[in-house]
Amino acid sequence: MLNQSSDLDRLFQALADPARRAMVERLSRGPAAVSELARPLPMSLPSVMQHLGVLEAAGLVRSEKLGRVRTCAIEPAALSLAEQWINARRIEWDQRLDRLGDYLKSLETEGDDDGSGH
Amino acid sequence: MLNQSSDLDRLFQALADPARRAMVERLSRGPAAVSELARPLPMSLPSVMQHLGVLEAAGLVRSEKLGRVRTCAIEPAALSLAEQWINARRIEWDQRLDRLGDYLKSLETEGDDDGSGH
């Protein structure tokens, strides 16, 4: 039905959870170890790993294990895809408002013409 | 954990479905009757009504029944909330890149100083 439809499904689904958004918020400020991501979250490490899996499957986060530490980083291109979809809607909406504004203005001008013509 | 957390949960959840996104795309171009929203979608009218219910619960769409026709319209403020959350992440990410750039530049300048000093 849409291009990149399943990508957007996974992206918005991944963002529909407060713990996962908190992880994305932290990683937008720079890479972090899983333990650091987990610290402020009120849940077990296995739950954090599960959320991390959803974020990785959506392409929002990548992680790499170096020795005993798994480090996570944001993938800005995925966030960009979600941003573009929402932006496109706002642009269409703004254009509609502009057209409505032009229409109302044209009615007003017609009214003025009538006034000066009589 | 976050302000407006459950609002964002519902918003992103509502956007995580291609049929609901198609409905939001159509309504961004202007109000429409439910029958018009349903026409391009490969599903029954009850399914469309169910998706409409999710969009209304998320605050993305409002609908009004006039006589026998239910007309739907977008609520741009809700889309704005989702847009703001994503924008805030991109700004943090860009700031991080700027700081990295400044740091790399400072290393380069130090290197130049060394070069001219010897």
PDB file of C-alpha atoms in Angstrom, chain A residues 12-105:
ATOM      1  CA  PHE A  12       6.532   3.586  15.039  1.00  0.00           C
ATOM      2  CA  GLN A  13       5.913   0.334  16.945  1.00  0.00           C
ATOM      3  CA  ALA A  14       9.395   0.598  18.463  1.00  0.00           C
ATOM      4  CA  LEU A  15       8.731   4.211  19.520  1.00  0.00           C
ATOM      5  CA  ALA A  16       5.350   3.320  21.117  1.00  0.00           C
ATOM      6  CA  ASP A  17       6.959   2.347  24.434  1.00  0.00           C
ATOM      7  CA  PRO A  18       8.284   4.710  27.134  1.00  0.00           C
ATOM      8  CA  ALA A  19      11.294   2.536  28.019  1.00  0.00           C
ATOM      9  CA  ARG A  20      12.355   2.264  24.391  1.00  0.00           C
ATOM     10  CA  ARG A  21      11.888   6.025  23.891  1.00  0.00           C
ATOM     11  CA  ALA A  22      14.012   6.624  27.012  1.00  0.00           C
ATOM     12  CA  MET A  23      16.749   4.453  25.462  1.00  0.00           C
ATOM     13  CA  VAL A  24      16.555   6.389  22.173  1.00  0.00           C
ATOM     14  CA  GLU A  25      16.658   9.682  24.118  1.00  0.00           C
ATOM     15  CA  ARG A  26      19.810   8.565  25.953  1.00  0.00           C
ATOM     16  CA  LEU A  27      21.494   7.332  22.755  1.00  0.00           C
ATOM     17  CA  SER A  28      20.691  10.565  20.880  1.00  0.00           C
ATOM     18  CA  ARG A  29      23.194  12.200  23.252  1.00  0.00           C
ATOM     19  CA  GLY A  30      25.886   9.620  22.384  1.00  0.00           C
ATOM     20  CA  PRO A  31      26.692   5.885  22.503  1.00  0.00           C
ATOM     21  CA  ALA A  32      26.247   3.998  25.785  1.00  0.00           C
ATOM     22  CA  ALA A  33      26.861   0.562  27.285  1.00  0.00           C
ATOM     23  CA  VAL A  34      23.755  -1.575  27.894  1.00  0.00           C
ATOM     24  CA  SER A  35      24.353  -1.313  31.660  1.00  0.00           C
ATOM     25  CA  GLU A  36      24.209   2.480  31.387  1.00  0.00           C
ATOM     26  CA  LEU A  37      20.979   2.321  29.339  1.00  0.00           C
ATOM     27  CA  ALA A  38      19.475  -0.011  31.944  1.00  0.00           C
ATOM     28  CA  ARG A  39      20.399   2.052  35.035  1.00  0.00           C
ATOM     29  CA  PRO A  40      17.485   4.595  34.978  1.00  0.00           C
ATOM     30  CA  LEU A  41      14.895   2.032  33.819  1.00  0.00           C
ATOM     31  CA  PRO A  42      12.636   0.307  36.384  1.00  0.00           C
ATOM     32  CA  MET A  43      13.112  -3.196  34.937  1.00  0.00           C
ATOM     33  CA  SER A  44      15.429  -6.200  34.829  1.00  0.00           C
ATOM     34  CA  LEU A  45      18.420  -6.448  32.483  1.00  0.00           C
ATOM     35  CA  PRO A  46      16.707  -9.208  30.406  1.00  0.00           C
ATOM     36  CA  SER A  47      13.744  -6.828  29.841  1.00  0.00           C
ATOM     37  CA  VAL A  48      16.147  -4.093  28.742  1.00  0.00           C
ATOM     38  CA  MET A  49      17.793  -6.559  26.325  1.00  0.00           C
ATOM     39  CA  GLN A  50      14.355  -7.402  24.925  1.00  0.00           C
ATOM     40  CA  HIS A  51      13.564  -3.721  24.304  1.00  0.00           C
ATOM     41  CA  LEU A  52      17.020  -3.301  22.765  1.00  0.00           C
ATOM     42  CA  GLY A  53      16.167  -6.167  20.402  1.00  0.00           C
ATOM     43  CA  VAL A  54      12.994  -4.353  19.258  1.00  0.00           C
ATOM     44  CA  LEU A  55      14.989  -1.134  18.680  1.00  0.00           C
ATOM     45  CA  GLU A  56      17.657  -3.033  16.696  1.00  0.00           C
ATOM     46  CA  ALA A  57      15.016  -4.873  14.603  1.00  0.00           C
ATOM     47  CA  ALA A  58      13.461  -1.481  13.766  1.00  0.00           C
ATOM     48  CA  GLY A  59      16.900  -0.215  12.673  1.00  0.00           C
ATOM     49  CA  LEU A  60      16.855   2.551  15.305  1.00  0.00           C
ATOM     50  CA  VAL A  61      19.844   1.267  17.287  1.00  0.00           C
ATOM     51  CA  ARG A  62      22.901  -0.827  16.542  1.00  0.00           C
ATOM     52  CA  SER A  63      25.011  -2.535  19.173  1.00  0.00           C
ATOM     53  CA  GLU A  64      28.436  -4.107  19.249  1.00  0.00           C
ATOM     54  CA  LYS A  65      30.066  -6.311  21.841  1.00  0.00           C
ATOM     55  CA  LEU A  66      33.662  -5.423  22.692  1.00  0.00           C
ATOM     56  CA  GLY A  67      35.034  -7.841  25.288  1.00  0.00           C
ATOM     57  CA  ARG A  68      32.401  -8.061  28.014  1.00  0.00           C
ATOM     58  CA  VAL A  69      30.712  -4.724  27.229  1.00  0.00           C
ATOM     59  CA  ARG A  70      27.919  -4.295  24.666  1.00  0.00           C
ATOM     60  CA  THR A  71      27.875  -0.698  23.403  1.00  0.00           C
ATOM     61  CA  CYS A  72      24.794   0.791  21.696  1.00  0.00           C
ATOM     62  CA  ALA A  73      24.523   3.691  19.256  1.00  0.00           C
ATOM     63  CA  ILE A  74      21.600   5.431  17.567  1.00  0.00           C
ATOM     64  CA  GLU A  75      20.984   5.023  13.817  1.00  0.00           C
ATOM     65  CA  PRO A  76      19.867   8.539  12.848  1.00  0.00           C
ATOM     66  CA  ALA A  77      18.690   7.444   9.361  1.00  0.00           C
ATOM     67  CA  ALA A  78      15.830   5.411  10.881  1.00  0.00           C
ATOM     68  CA  LEU A  79      14.582   8.317  13.006  1.00  0.00           C
ATOM     69  CA  SER A  80      14.835  10.439   9.852  1.00  0.00           C
ATOM     70  CA  LEU A  81      12.442   8.102   8.028  1.00  0.00           C
ATOM     71  CA  ALA A  82       9.783   8.537  10.741  1.00  0.00           C
ATOM     72  CA  GLU A  83      10.425  12.299  10.794  1.00  0.00           C
ATOM     73  CA  GLN A  84      10.004  12.533   7.000  1.00  0.00           C
ATOM     74  CA  TRP A  85       6.667  10.744   7.093  1.00  0.00           C
ATOM     75  CA  ILE A  86       5.278  13.116   9.758  1.00  0.00           C
ATOM     76  CA  ASN A  87       6.792  16.184   8.022  1.00  0.00           C
ATOM     77  CA  ALA A  88       5.089  15.239   4.755  1.00  0.00           C
ATOM     78  CA  ARG A  89       1.719  15.186   6.534  1.00  0.00           C
ATOM     79  CA  ARG A  90       2.327  18.607   8.091  1.00  0.00           C
ATOM     80  CA  ILE A  91       3.314  20.069   4.713  1.00  0.00           C
ATOM     81  CA  GLU A  92       0.080  18.753   3.144  1.00  0.00           C
ATOM     82  CA  TRP A  93      -1.894  20.160   6.060  1.00  0.00           C
ATOM     83  CA  ASP A  94      -0.178  23.571   5.808  1.00  0.00           C
ATOM     84  CA  GLN A  95      -0.815  23.677   2.042  1.00  0.00           C
ATOM     85  CA  ARG A  96      -4.495  22.975   2.699  1.00  0.00           C
ATOM     86  CA  LEU A  97      -4.618  25.849   5.204  1.00  0.00           C
ATOM     87  CA  ASP A  98      -2.893  28.128   2.661  1.00  0.00           C
ATOM     88  CA  ARG A  99      -5.472  27.214   0.006  1.00  0.00           C
ATOM     89  CA  LEU A 100      -8.302  27.866   2.473  1.00  0.00           C
ATOM     90  CA  GLY A 101      -6.701  31.221   3.365  1.00  0.00           C
ATOM     91  CA  ASP A 102      -6.426  32.181  -0.322  1.00  0.00           C
ATOM     92  CA  TYR A 103     -10.054  31.218  -0.854  1.00  0.00           C
ATOM     93  CA  LEU A 104     -11.253  33.283   2.114  1.00  0.00           C
ATOM     94  CA  LYS A 105      -9.136  36.217   0.891  1.00  0.00           C
TER      95      LYS A 105
END
